Coordinates of C-alpha atoms and ligand atoms in Angstrom, one line a residue:
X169 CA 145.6 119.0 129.6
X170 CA 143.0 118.2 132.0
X171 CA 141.8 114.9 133.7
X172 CA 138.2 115.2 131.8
X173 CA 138.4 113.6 128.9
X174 CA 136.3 116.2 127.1
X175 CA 139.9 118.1 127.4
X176 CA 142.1 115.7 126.6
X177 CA 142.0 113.2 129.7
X178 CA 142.1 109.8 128.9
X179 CA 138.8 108.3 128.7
X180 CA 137.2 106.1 131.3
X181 CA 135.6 103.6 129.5
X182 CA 136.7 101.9 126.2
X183 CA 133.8 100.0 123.7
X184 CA 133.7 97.0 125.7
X185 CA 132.9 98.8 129.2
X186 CA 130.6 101.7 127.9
X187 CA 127.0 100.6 127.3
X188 CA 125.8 97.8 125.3
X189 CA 121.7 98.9 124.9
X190 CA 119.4 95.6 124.4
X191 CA 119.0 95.5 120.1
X192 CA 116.1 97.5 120.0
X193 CA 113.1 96.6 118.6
X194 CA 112.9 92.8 119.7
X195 CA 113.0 90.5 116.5
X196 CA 113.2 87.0 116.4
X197 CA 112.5 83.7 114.4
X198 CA 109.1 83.0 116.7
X199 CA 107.2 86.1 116.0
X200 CA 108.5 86.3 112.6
X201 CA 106.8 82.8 111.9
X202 CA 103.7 84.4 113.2
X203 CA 103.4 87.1 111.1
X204 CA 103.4 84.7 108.2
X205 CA 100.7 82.9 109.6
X206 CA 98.9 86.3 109.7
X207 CA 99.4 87.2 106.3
X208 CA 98.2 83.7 104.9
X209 CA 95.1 84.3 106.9
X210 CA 94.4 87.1 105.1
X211 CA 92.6 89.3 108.6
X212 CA 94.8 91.9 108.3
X213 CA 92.2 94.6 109.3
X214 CA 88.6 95.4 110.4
X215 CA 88.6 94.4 114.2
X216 CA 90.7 90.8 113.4
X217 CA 90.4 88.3 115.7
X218 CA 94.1 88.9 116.5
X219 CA 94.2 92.8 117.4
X220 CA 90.4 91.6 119.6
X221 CA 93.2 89.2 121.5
X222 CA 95.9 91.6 121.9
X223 CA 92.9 94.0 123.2
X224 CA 92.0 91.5 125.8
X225 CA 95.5 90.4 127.1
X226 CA 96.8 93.8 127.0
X227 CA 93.7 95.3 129.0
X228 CA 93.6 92.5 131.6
X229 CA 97.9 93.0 132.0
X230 CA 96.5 96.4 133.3
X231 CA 93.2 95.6 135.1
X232 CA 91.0 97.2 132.6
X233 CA 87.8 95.8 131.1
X234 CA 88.1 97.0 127.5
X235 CA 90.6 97.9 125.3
X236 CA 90.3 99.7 122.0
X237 CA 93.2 98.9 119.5
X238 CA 94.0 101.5 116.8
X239 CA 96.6 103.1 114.6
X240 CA 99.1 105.1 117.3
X241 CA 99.1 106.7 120.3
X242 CA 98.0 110.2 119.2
X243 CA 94.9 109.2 117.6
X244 CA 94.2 107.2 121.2
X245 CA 93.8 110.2 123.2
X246 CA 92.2 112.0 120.1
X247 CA 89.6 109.2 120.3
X248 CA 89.2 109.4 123.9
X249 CA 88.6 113.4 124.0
X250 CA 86.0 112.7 121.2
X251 CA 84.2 109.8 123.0
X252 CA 84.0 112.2 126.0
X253 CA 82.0 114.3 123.9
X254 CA 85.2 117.6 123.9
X255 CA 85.4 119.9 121.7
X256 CA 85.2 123.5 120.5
X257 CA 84.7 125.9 123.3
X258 CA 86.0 123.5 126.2
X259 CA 89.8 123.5 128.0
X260 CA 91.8 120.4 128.4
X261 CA 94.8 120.7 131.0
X262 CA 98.1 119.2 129.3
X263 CA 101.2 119.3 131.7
X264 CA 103.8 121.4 129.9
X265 CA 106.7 119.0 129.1
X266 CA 105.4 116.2 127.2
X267 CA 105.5 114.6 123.8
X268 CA 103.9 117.7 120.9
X269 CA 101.1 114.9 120.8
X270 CA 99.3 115.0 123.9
X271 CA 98.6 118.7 123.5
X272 CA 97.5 118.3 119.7
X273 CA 95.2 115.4 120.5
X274 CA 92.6 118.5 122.2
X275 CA 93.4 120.5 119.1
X276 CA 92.5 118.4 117.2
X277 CA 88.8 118.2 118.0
X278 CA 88.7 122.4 118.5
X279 CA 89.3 122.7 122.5
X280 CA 91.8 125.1 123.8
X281 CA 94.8 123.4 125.2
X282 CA 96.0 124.6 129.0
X283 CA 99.4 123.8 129.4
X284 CA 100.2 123.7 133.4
X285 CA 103.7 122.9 135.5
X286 CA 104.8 120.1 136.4
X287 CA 106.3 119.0 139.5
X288 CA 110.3 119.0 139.4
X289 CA 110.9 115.5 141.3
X290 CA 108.7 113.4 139.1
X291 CA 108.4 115.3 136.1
X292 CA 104.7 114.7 136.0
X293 CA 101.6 117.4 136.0
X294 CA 101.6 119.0 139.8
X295 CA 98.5 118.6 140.9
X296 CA 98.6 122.2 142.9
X297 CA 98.9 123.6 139.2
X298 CA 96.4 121.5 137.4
X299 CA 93.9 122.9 140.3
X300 CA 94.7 126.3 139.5
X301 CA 94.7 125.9 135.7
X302 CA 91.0 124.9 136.4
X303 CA 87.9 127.1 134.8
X304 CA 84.5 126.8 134.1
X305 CA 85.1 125.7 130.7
X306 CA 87.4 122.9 131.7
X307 CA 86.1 119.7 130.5
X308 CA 89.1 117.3 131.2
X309 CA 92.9 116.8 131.9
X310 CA 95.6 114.7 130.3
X311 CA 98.3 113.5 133.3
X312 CA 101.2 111.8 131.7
X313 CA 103.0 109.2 133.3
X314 CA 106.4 110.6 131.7
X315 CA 109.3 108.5 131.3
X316 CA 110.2 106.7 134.8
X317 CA 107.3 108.1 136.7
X318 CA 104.0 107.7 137.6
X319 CA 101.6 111.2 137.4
X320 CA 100.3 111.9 140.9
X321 CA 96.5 109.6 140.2
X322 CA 95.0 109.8 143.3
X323 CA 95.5 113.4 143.9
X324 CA 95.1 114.3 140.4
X325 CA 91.7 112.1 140.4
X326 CA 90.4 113.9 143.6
X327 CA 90.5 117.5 142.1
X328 CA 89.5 115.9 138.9
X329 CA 86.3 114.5 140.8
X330 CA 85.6 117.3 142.3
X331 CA 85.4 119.8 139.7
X332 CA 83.8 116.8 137.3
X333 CA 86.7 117.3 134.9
X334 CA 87.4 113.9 132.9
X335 CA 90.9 112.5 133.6
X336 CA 92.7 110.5 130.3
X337 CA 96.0 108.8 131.5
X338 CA 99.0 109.3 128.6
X339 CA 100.3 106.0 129.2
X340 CA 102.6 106.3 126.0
X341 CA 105.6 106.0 128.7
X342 CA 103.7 103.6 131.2
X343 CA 103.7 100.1 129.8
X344 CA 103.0 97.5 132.6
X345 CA 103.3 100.2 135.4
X346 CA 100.9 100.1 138.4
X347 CA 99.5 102.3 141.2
X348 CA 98.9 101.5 143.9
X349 CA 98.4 97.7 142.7
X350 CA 96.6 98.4 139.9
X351 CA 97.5 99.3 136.1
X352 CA 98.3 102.3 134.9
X353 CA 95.7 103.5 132.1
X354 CA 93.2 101.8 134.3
X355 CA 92.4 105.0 136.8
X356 CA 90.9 107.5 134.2
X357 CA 88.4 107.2 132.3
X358 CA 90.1 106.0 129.4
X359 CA 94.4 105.4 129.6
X360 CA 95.7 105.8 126.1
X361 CA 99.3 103.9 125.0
X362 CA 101.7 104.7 122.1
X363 CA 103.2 101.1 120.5
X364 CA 105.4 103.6 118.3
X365 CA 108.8 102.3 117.6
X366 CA 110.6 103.3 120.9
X367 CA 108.3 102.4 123.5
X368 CA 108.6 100.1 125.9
X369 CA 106.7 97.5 123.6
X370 CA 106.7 98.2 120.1
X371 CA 105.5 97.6 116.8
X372 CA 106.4 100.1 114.7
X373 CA 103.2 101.9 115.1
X374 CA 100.4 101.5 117.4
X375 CA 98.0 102.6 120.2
X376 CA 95.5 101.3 122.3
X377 CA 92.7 102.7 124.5
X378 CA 91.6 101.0 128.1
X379 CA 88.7 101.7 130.2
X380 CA 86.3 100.2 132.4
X381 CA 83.5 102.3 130.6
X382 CA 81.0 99.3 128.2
X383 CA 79.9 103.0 126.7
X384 CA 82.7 104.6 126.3
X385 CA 84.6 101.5 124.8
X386 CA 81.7 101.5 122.3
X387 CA 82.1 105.3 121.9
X388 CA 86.0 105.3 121.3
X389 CA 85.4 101.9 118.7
X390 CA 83.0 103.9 116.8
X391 CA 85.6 107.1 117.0
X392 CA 87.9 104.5 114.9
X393 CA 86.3 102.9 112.9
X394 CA 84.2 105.3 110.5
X395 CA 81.7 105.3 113.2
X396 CA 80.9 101.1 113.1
X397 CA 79.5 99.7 116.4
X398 CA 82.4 97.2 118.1
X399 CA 80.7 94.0 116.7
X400 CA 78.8 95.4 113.4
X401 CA 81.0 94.3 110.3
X402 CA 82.5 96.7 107.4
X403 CA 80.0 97.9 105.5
X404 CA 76.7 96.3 107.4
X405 CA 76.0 98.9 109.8
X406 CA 72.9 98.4 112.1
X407 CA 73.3 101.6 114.1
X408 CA 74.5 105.0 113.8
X409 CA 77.1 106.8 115.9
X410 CA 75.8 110.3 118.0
X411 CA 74.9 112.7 115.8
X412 CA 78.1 115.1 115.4
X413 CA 81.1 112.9 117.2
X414 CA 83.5 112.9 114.6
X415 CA 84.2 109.7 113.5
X416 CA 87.2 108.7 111.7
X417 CA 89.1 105.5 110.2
X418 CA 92.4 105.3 112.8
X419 CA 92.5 101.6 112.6
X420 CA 95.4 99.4 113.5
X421 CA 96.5 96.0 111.7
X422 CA 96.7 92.5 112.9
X423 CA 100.4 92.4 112.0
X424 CA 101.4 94.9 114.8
X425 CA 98.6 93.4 117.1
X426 CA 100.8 90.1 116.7
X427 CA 104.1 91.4 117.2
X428 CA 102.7 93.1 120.4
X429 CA 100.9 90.0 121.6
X430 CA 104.6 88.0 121.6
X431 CA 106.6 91.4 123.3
X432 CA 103.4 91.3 125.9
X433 CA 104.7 88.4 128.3
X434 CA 108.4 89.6 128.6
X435 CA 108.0 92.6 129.2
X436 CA 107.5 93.0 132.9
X437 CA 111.0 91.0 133.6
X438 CA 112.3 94.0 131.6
X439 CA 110.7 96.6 133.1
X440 CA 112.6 94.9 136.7
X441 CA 115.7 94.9 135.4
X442 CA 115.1 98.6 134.1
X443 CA 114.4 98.8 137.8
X444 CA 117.6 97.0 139.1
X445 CA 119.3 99.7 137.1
X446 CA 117.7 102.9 138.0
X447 CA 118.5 101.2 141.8
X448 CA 121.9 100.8 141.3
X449 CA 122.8 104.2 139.3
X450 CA 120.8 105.7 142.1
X451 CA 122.7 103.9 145.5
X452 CA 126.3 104.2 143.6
X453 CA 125.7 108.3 142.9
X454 CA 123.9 109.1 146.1
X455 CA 126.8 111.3 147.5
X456 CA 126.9 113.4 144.4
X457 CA 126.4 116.7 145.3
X458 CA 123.9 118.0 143.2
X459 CA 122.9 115.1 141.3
X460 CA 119.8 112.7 141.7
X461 CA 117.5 110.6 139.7
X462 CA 113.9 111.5 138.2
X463 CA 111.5 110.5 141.5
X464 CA 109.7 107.3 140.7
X465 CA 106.1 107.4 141.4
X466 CA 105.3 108.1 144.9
X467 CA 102.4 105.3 144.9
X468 CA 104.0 103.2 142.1
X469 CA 104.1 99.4 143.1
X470 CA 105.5 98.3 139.9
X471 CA 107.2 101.5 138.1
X472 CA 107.2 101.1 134.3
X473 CA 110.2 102.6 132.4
X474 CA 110.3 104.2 129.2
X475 CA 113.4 105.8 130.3
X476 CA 114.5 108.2 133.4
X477 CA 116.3 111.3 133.7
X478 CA 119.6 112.2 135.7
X479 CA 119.9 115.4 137.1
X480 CA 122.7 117.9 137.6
X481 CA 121.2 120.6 140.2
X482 CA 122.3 123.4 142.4
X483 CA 124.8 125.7 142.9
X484 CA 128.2 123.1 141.6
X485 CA 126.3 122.3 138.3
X486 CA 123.6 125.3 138.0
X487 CA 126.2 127.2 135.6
X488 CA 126.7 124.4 133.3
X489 CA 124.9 123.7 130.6
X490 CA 122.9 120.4 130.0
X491 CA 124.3 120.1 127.0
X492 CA 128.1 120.7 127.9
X493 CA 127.4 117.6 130.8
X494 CA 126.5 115.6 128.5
X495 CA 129.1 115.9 126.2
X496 CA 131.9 115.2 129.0
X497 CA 129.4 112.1 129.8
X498 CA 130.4 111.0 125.8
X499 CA 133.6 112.3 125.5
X500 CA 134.5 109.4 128.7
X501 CA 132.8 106.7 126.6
X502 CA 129.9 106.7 127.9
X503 CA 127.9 107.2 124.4
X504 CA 124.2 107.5 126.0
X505 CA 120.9 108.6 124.5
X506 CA 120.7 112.2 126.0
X507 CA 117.4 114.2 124.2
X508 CA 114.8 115.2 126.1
X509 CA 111.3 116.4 124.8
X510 CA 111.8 120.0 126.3
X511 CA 108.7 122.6 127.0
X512 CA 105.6 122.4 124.5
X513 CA 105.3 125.2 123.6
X514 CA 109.0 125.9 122.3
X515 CA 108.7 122.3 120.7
X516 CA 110.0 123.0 116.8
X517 CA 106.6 120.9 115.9
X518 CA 104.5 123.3 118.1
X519 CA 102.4 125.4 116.0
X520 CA 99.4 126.8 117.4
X521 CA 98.1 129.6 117.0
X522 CA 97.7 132.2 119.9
X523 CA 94.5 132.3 121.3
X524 CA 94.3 128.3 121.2
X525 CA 96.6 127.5 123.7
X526 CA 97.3 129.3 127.4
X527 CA 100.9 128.9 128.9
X528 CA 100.8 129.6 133.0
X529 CA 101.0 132.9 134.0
X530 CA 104.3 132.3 136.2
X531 CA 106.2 130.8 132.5
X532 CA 105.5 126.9 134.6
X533 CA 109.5 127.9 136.0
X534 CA 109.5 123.6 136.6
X535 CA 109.1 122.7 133.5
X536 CA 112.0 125.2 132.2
X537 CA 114.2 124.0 135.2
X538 CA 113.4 120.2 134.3
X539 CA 114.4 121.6 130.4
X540 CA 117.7 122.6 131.3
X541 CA 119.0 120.6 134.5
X542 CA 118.2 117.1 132.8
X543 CA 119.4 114.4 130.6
X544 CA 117.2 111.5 129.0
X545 CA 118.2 108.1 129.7
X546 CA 116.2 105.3 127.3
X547 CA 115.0 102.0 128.8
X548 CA 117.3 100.0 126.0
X549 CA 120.3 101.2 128.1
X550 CA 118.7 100.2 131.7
X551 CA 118.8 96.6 129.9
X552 CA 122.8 96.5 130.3
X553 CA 123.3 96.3 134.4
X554 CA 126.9 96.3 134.3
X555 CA 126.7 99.5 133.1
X556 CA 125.1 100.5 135.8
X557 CA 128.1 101.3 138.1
X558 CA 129.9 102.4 135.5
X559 CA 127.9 105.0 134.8
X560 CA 128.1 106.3 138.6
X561 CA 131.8 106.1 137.8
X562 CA 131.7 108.5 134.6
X563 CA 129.4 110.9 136.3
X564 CA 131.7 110.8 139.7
X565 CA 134.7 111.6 137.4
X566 CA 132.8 114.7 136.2
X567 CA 131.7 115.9 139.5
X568 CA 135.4 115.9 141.1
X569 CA 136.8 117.5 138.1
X570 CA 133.3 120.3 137.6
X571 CA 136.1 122.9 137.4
X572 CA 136.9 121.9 134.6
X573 CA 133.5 122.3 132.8
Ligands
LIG866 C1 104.9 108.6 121.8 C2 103.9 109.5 122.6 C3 102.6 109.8 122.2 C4 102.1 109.4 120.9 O1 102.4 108.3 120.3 P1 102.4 108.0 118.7 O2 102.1 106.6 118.7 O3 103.8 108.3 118.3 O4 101.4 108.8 118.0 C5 101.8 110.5 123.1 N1 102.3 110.9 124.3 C6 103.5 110.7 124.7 C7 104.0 111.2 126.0 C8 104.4 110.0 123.9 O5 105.7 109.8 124.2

């Protein structure tokens, strides 16, 4: 019998000392009241005055003019490829570990997709590799801000400039983070967020755009809303949209602007306690051979937290699989969320066809190390800070006893 208690060992934590995630998504007696006050007002849809406040507060939480509320967070960057006039015949750079969504948001409107590495500290597109990914046909690139880290903006947004390729932020992970002092979504041309279930605000489904751009605002509202100019009403158009932008109805309701106008002002003292965790876990394990944390932003000020990733690198782990680590991690009570995305293109729901996607040349070797040397840790469980050390503890207990794996 060993001391692991994947073999038998006696556990290290019990039900009251493993982790105690916050009750995920936030309910309560105050928003609920609002929602009834939403339905008997009968503006459920159709640009309501209560998704037009939820566009304004959630744009100026991130120092951005306008926002654009709609149905999710895939139809966002769909919108904001369309708006930027993309489509068949042009190249959009997608890093190659993400959500299946950023990638089908370019195939959606006929361009190729270019996946390219990432960098293995952050997680997030390298910029050396986005460079190289460049062509003539290359119209624009999606960084993501994946998990707990920021993609590199400024250098991404030099090359970007230089090259006059149109950056779009994937902010699905990036609720209240900022660079530099300013709000993620806020750098590119347009910053698109997911509200879906288990982001860092939720509501079920959602997705807003934010830019700075009075036309392209105007050009992404008419992208979502059959082609309608932002203050025309349903069914008395005075304008038309450009001839050939596809135009759809991607829409979003009042009721999730509401629930998402009540999460809005709590959820930066979340996203520092997510902080206060990721600092602990990292100061108690920090003479773990072989193990770190995912690199926060290198010119994040505030660091927004969908989740972060532990790692298990090197020679002492290299031989073990993810899989098998994290399964010790549960078997010594520790019973934490472990699934990451993976690469793109081996994604079950990845089904392009050849021909409309390129992987890099070298098989992006980062984004299969980042695959297999990581586990996902979800921001519900960076609410419980007494877990914190105790997680150290579990992960400590692996790493004196790694023979045993
Ligand atoms: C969740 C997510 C999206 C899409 O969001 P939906 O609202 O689920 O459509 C896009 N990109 C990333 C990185 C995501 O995690």
């Amino acid at each position: 019998m060993g001391k692991l208690a994947i073999n038998g060992g006696i556990p290290l934590l019990n039900a009251e000392t493993g982790v105690h995630p916050l009750v995920w998504p936030i309910r309560d007696q105050v928003t609920a009241q609002h929602l009834l006050d939403v339905y008997f007002s009968g503006k459920w849809s159709f640009n309501s005055e209560t998704e037009q406040k939820f566009e304004e507060e959630f744009a100026a939480a991130h120092d951005a003019k306008y926002g654009i509320y709609m149905a999710n967070g895939t139809v966002t960057l769909q919108c904001a490829l369309d708006a930027l006039g993309i489509g068949a015949g042009d190249e959009v750079i997608v890093p190659g570990l993400t959500w299946v969504a950023t990638a089908m948001s370019a195939y959606y409107l006929g361009a190729k997709v270019v996946f390219a590495d990432i960098d293995p500290e952050t997680m997030t597109l390298s910029p050396e590799a986005f460079e190289n990914a460049i062509t003539p046909k290359t119209k624009a690139v999606i960084p993501v801000h994946l998990y707990g880290s920021m993609a590199d903006l400024e250098k991404i947004i030099a090359i970007a400039d230089k090259h006059g390729i149109a950056v779009i932020e994937d902010c699905a992970h990036m609720h209240g983070g900022k660079w530099a002092g300013k709000g993620a979504g806020s750098w590119g041309k347009v910053g698109s967020f997911s509200f879906q279930q288990s982001k860092t605000i939720a509501s079920g489904e959602g997705g807003i755009c934010l830019t700075n751009d009075e036309k392209l605002a105007e050009l992404i509202y008419r992208c979502k809303h059959i082609g309608y100019s932002r203050f025309e009403k349903q069914g008395a158009a005075s304008s038309k949209p450009p001839q050939g932008m596809p135009c759809y109805n991607f829409r979003g309701l009042a009721f999730t602007a509401q629930i998402l106008r009540d999460q809005l002002p709590g959820m930066n003292e979340r996203l520092a306690i997510y902080q206060k965790f990721y600092d602990i876990l990292a100061k108690e394990t920090a003479d773990i051979e072989g193990f770190r944390l995912q690199k926060t932003g290198r010119l994040a000020t505030f660091q927004g937290f969908y989740a972060t990733c532990m790692f298990f690198e090197g020679p002492r782990w290299e031989k073990i699989p993810a899989k098998r680590i994290s399964e010790a991690i549960h078997a010594e009570g520790a019973s934490i969320y472990c699934q990451n995305y993976g690469p793109v293109k081996d994604h079950l729901l990845f089904n392009m066809r050849p021909g409309e996607y390129s992987w890099p040349e070298d098989g992006a070797p980062n984004t299969y190390h980042v695959w297999n040397r990581s586990l996902v840790f979800p921001h519900q469980e960076m609410f419980d800070l007494e877990f914190a050390p105790r997680l150290a503890s579990v992960i400590r207990k692996i790493s004196d006893n790694i023979s045993e794996l």
